[in-house]
């Protein structure tokens, strides 16, 4: 079990630039989640995938944010035209969903990508 | 809307001084309540899942309990290495997203 891997660990960008983050989940997990966390707050849900299908997006996710999981394995999160308010830790998590009769395993998180927008 | 409230926001304990953290929740059709530990600069680390009222789970100095409206994380004889932020989260009947509280920042001093 290599755990959830996120790249890069840190990203500093200027306002208005686009950034892309990558997440590699635990290999046998079929669900992948993106969360955002700011200082002193709990993780805030952004979106999640089951295999390659994006099943839910938060209402808070503006159209500047887009996530993909093209082959049901790794995922990317892109933020276009970054703003200072986008500065946060972006966390990825994965889990194994076994269907309605078996439910969802706990989410396992990576160590995040810390984004600073100057 | 599903909600999670954790208290206190911060807690300072002397080594060996036992205490409890609280997590109050409202959720449509609870399918799981989760406790995580988070160290600075790291992602949350899974501790426990509780599924139904009356359930208890233990791990070393930590014990989690669940009622129909809240969960407690009891810390017995804590050590400085237990210092971290403890997060509570719930999953509802859709078995989709987890809703997190803001966490309790625990500091244990020698």
Coordinates of C-alpha atoms in Angstrom, one line a residue:
Chain A
X1 CA 0.0 0.0 0.0
X2 CA 1.8 3.1 -1.2
X3 CA -0.9 5.5 -0.1
X4 CA -2.4 8.5 -1.9
X5 CA 0.3 10.5 -3.7
X6 CA -0.1 14.2 -4.6
X7 CA 2.1 16.3 -6.8
X8 CA 3.4 19.0 -6.4
X9 CA 3.6 19.4 -2.6
X10 CA 3.8 23.2 -2.9
X11 CA 2.9 25.6 -5.7
X12 CA 3.4 29.3 -5.7
X13 CA 1.7 31.2 -8.6
X14 CA 0.8 34.7 -9.6
X15 CA -2.8 35.8 -9.7
X16 CA -4.4 35.1 -13.1
X17 CA -2.2 32.0 -13.9
X18 CA -3.5 28.5 -14.4
X19 CA -2.4 25.7 -12.2
X20 CA -2.8 21.9 -12.3
X21 CA -2.4 19.4 -9.5
X22 CA -2.2 15.6 -9.8
X23 CA -3.4 12.8 -7.5
X24 CA -2.6 9.1 -7.6
X25 CA -5.0 7.2 -5.4
X26 CA -4.4 3.8 -3.7
X27 CA -4.5 1.4 -6.7
X28 CA -7.4 -0.8 -5.7
X29 CA -9.6 2.2 -4.8
X30 CA -12.4 3.1 -7.2
X31 CA -13.4 6.4 -5.7
X32 CA -11.4 9.6 -5.7
X33 CA -12.2 12.8 -3.8
X34 CA -10.9 16.4 -3.9
X35 CA -11.1 18.6 -0.8
X36 CA -9.8 22.1 0.0
X37 CA -8.7 23.2 3.4
X38 CA -7.8 26.6 4.7
X39 CA -6.1 27.4 8.0
X40 CA -8.3 26.6 11.0
X41 CA -11.0 25.0 9.0
X42 CA -11.9 21.4 8.3
X43 CA -11.6 20.0 4.7
X44 CA -14.3 21.4 2.4
X45 CA -15.7 19.0 -0.3
X46 CA -15.0 19.9 -3.9
X47 CA -15.9 16.9 -6.1
X48 CA -15.6 13.1 -6.3
X49 CA -15.3 10.4 -8.9
X50 CA -16.3 6.8 -9.1
X51 CA -14.0 5.2 -11.6
X52 CA -13.9 7.8 -14.4
X53 CA -17.4 9.3 -13.7
X54 CA -17.6 12.5 -11.8
X55 CA -20.6 11.9 -9.5
X56 CA -20.8 15.1 -7.5
X57 CA -19.6 18.6 -7.5
X58 CA -19.9 21.1 -4.7
X59 CA -22.0 24.2 -5.4
X60 CA -19.0 26.1 -4.1
X61 CA -16.9 24.9 -7.1
X62 CA -16.7 27.8 -9.5
X63 CA -16.4 27.3 -13.3
X64 CA -12.7 28.1 -12.9
X65 CA -12.2 24.7 -11.3
X66 CA -12.2 21.5 -13.3
X67 CA -11.3 18.0 -12.4
X68 CA -10.8 14.9 -14.5
X69 CA -10.1 11.2 -14.0
X70 CA -9.7 10.1 -17.6
X71 CA -8.9 6.4 -17.1
X72 CA -10.3 5.9 -13.6
X73 CA -6.8 5.9 -12.1
X74 CA -5.0 9.2 -11.4
X75 CA -6.9 12.6 -11.3
X76 CA -6.0 16.2 -12.1
X77 CA -7.5 19.3 -10.6
X78 CA -7.1 22.5 -12.7
X79 CA -7.7 26.0 -11.5
X80 CA -7.9 28.7 -14.2
X81 CA -7.2 32.4 -13.7
X82 CA -6.2 31.9 -10.0
X83 CA -7.3 34.4 -7.4
X84 CA -5.8 35.1 -4.0
X85 CA -8.8 33.4 -2.4
X86 CA -7.8 30.1 -4.0
X87 CA -4.8 29.9 -1.7
X88 CA -5.3 26.8 0.4
X89 CA -4.3 23.2 0.9
X90 CA -5.8 20.9 -1.8
X91 CA -6.3 17.4 -0.5
X92 CA -7.0 14.3 -2.5
X93 CA -8.5 11.1 -1.0
X94 CA -9.5 7.7 -2.2
X95 CA -11.7 4.9 -1.0
X96 CA -13.2 1.6 -2.1
X97 CA -16.9 1.6 -2.7
X98 CA -18.4 -1.8 -2.7
X99 CA -21.9 -1.0 -3.7
X100 CA -25.1 -0.3 -1.7
X101 CA -24.8 -3.6 0.2
X102 CA -21.3 -3.0 1.2
X103 CA -20.9 0.7 1.5
X104 CA -17.8 2.8 1.4
X105 CA -14.4 2.2 3.0
X106 CA -12.9 5.1 5.0
X107 CA -11.3 7.9 2.9
X108 CA -7.5 7.8 2.9
X109 CA -5.9 11.2 2.3
X110 CA -2.7 12.3 0.6
X111 CA -0.6 15.0 2.2
X112 CA -2.0 17.7 -0.1
X113 CA -0.8 20.4 -2.4
X114 CA -0.3 23.8 -0.8
X115 CA -1.2 26.5 -3.2
X116 CA -0.1 30.1 -2.6
X117 CA -1.5 32.8 -5.0
X118 CA 0.5 36.0 -4.9
Chain B
X1 CA -28.2 20.3 5.3
X2 CA -25.7 17.9 6.9
X3 CA -23.6 19.6 9.6
X4 CA -20.8 18.8 12.0
X5 CA -19.9 20.9 15.0
X6 CA -16.8 20.1 17.1
X7 CA -15.9 21.4 20.5
X8 CA -13.8 22.7 22.0
X9 CA -11.9 24.5 19.2
X10 CA -8.7 24.1 21.2
X11 CA -7.7 22.0 24.2
X12 CA -4.5 22.1 26.2
X13 CA -3.8 19.2 28.5
X14 CA -0.9 18.2 30.8
X15 CA 0.6 14.9 30.0
X16 CA -1.6 12.2 31.7
X17 CA -4.6 14.4 32.1
X18 CA -7.6 12.6 30.4
X19 CA -10.3 14.5 28.6
X20 CA -12.9 14.2 25.8
X21 CA -13.5 15.9 22.5
X22 CA -17.1 16.3 21.2
X23 CA -18.6 16.1 17.8
X24 CA -22.3 17.0 17.3
X25 CA -23.9 16.2 13.9
X26 CA -27.0 16.4 11.9
X27 CA -27.2 14.1 8.9
X28 CA -29.8 12.5 6.7
X29 CA -29.4 8.8 7.2
X30 CA -26.1 8.4 9.0
X31 CA -24.0 5.8 7.2
X32 CA -20.8 6.4 9.1
X33 CA -19.1 8.8 11.5
X34 CA -15.3 9.1 11.0
X35 CA -12.5 10.4 13.3
X36 CA -9.3 11.6 11.7
X37 CA -6.0 13.0 13.2
X38 CA -4.2 15.7 11.3
X39 CA -0.6 16.9 11.9
X40 CA 0.6 20.3 10.6
X41 CA 1.3 20.2 6.9
X42 CA -0.1 16.7 6.5
X43 CA -3.3 15.2 5.3
X44 CA -5.8 13.7 7.7
X45 CA -5.0 10.2 9.0
X46 CA -7.9 7.8 9.5
X47 CA -8.5 6.7 13.1
X48 CA -12.0 5.2 13.5
X49 CA -15.4 4.6 11.8
X50 CA -18.6 4.3 13.9
X51 CA -21.8 3.1 12.2
X52 CA -24.5 3.0 14.8
X53 CA -25.5 4.4 18.2
X54 CA -23.9 2.6 21.1
X55 CA -20.9 1.5 19.1
X56 CA -17.4 2.0 20.6
X57 CA -13.9 1.7 19.0
X58 CA -10.5 1.9 20.8
X59 CA -7.0 2.4 19.7
X60 CA -4.1 2.8 22.2
X61 CA -5.1 5.9 24.3
X62 CA -8.1 6.8 22.1
X63 CA -11.7 5.6 22.4
X64 CA -14.5 6.8 20.2
X65 CA -18.2 6.5 21.1
X66 CA -21.4 7.3 19.2
X67 CA -24.9 8.3 20.1
X68 CA -27.8 9.4 17.9
X69 CA -26.7 13.0 18.0
X70 CA -23.0 13.1 18.9
X71 CA -19.7 11.3 19.2
X72 CA -17.0 11.6 21.7
X73 CA -13.3 11.0 21.4
X74 CA -11.9 10.1 24.8
X75 CA -8.2 10.5 25.3
X76 CA -6.8 8.6 28.3
X77 CA -3.5 9.6 29.9
X78 CA -2.4 11.6 26.8
X79 CA 1.2 12.0 25.8
X80 CA 2.9 14.9 23.9
X81 CA 2.9 12.9 20.7
X82 CA -0.9 12.9 20.8
X83 CA -0.8 16.6 20.0
X84 CA -2.6 17.2 16.7
X85 CA -5.9 18.4 15.3
X86 CA -8.7 15.9 15.5
X87 CA -11.3 16.0 12.8
X88 CA -14.8 14.5 12.8
X89 CA -16.7 13.8 9.6
X90 CA -20.1 12.2 8.7
X91 CA -21.3 10.4 5.7
X92 CA -25.1 10.3 4.9
X93 CA -27.4 8.1 3.0
X94 CA -26.0 9.0 -0.4
X95 CA -22.7 7.3 0.6
X96 CA -21.0 10.2 -1.2
X97 CA -19.1 13.1 0.3
X98 CA -17.9 13.3 3.9
X99 CA -18.9 16.5 5.8
X100 CA -16.1 17.6 8.1
X101 CA -16.1 19.7 11.3
X102 CA -13.6 22.4 11.9
X103 CA -11.6 20.2 14.2
X104 CA -10.2 20.4 17.8
X105 CA -6.6 21.4 18.1
X106 CA -5.2 19.3 21.0
X107 CA -1.9 20.3 22.7
X108 CA -0.4 18.0 25.3
X109 CA 2.5 19.4 27.3
X110 CA 4.9 17.5 29.4

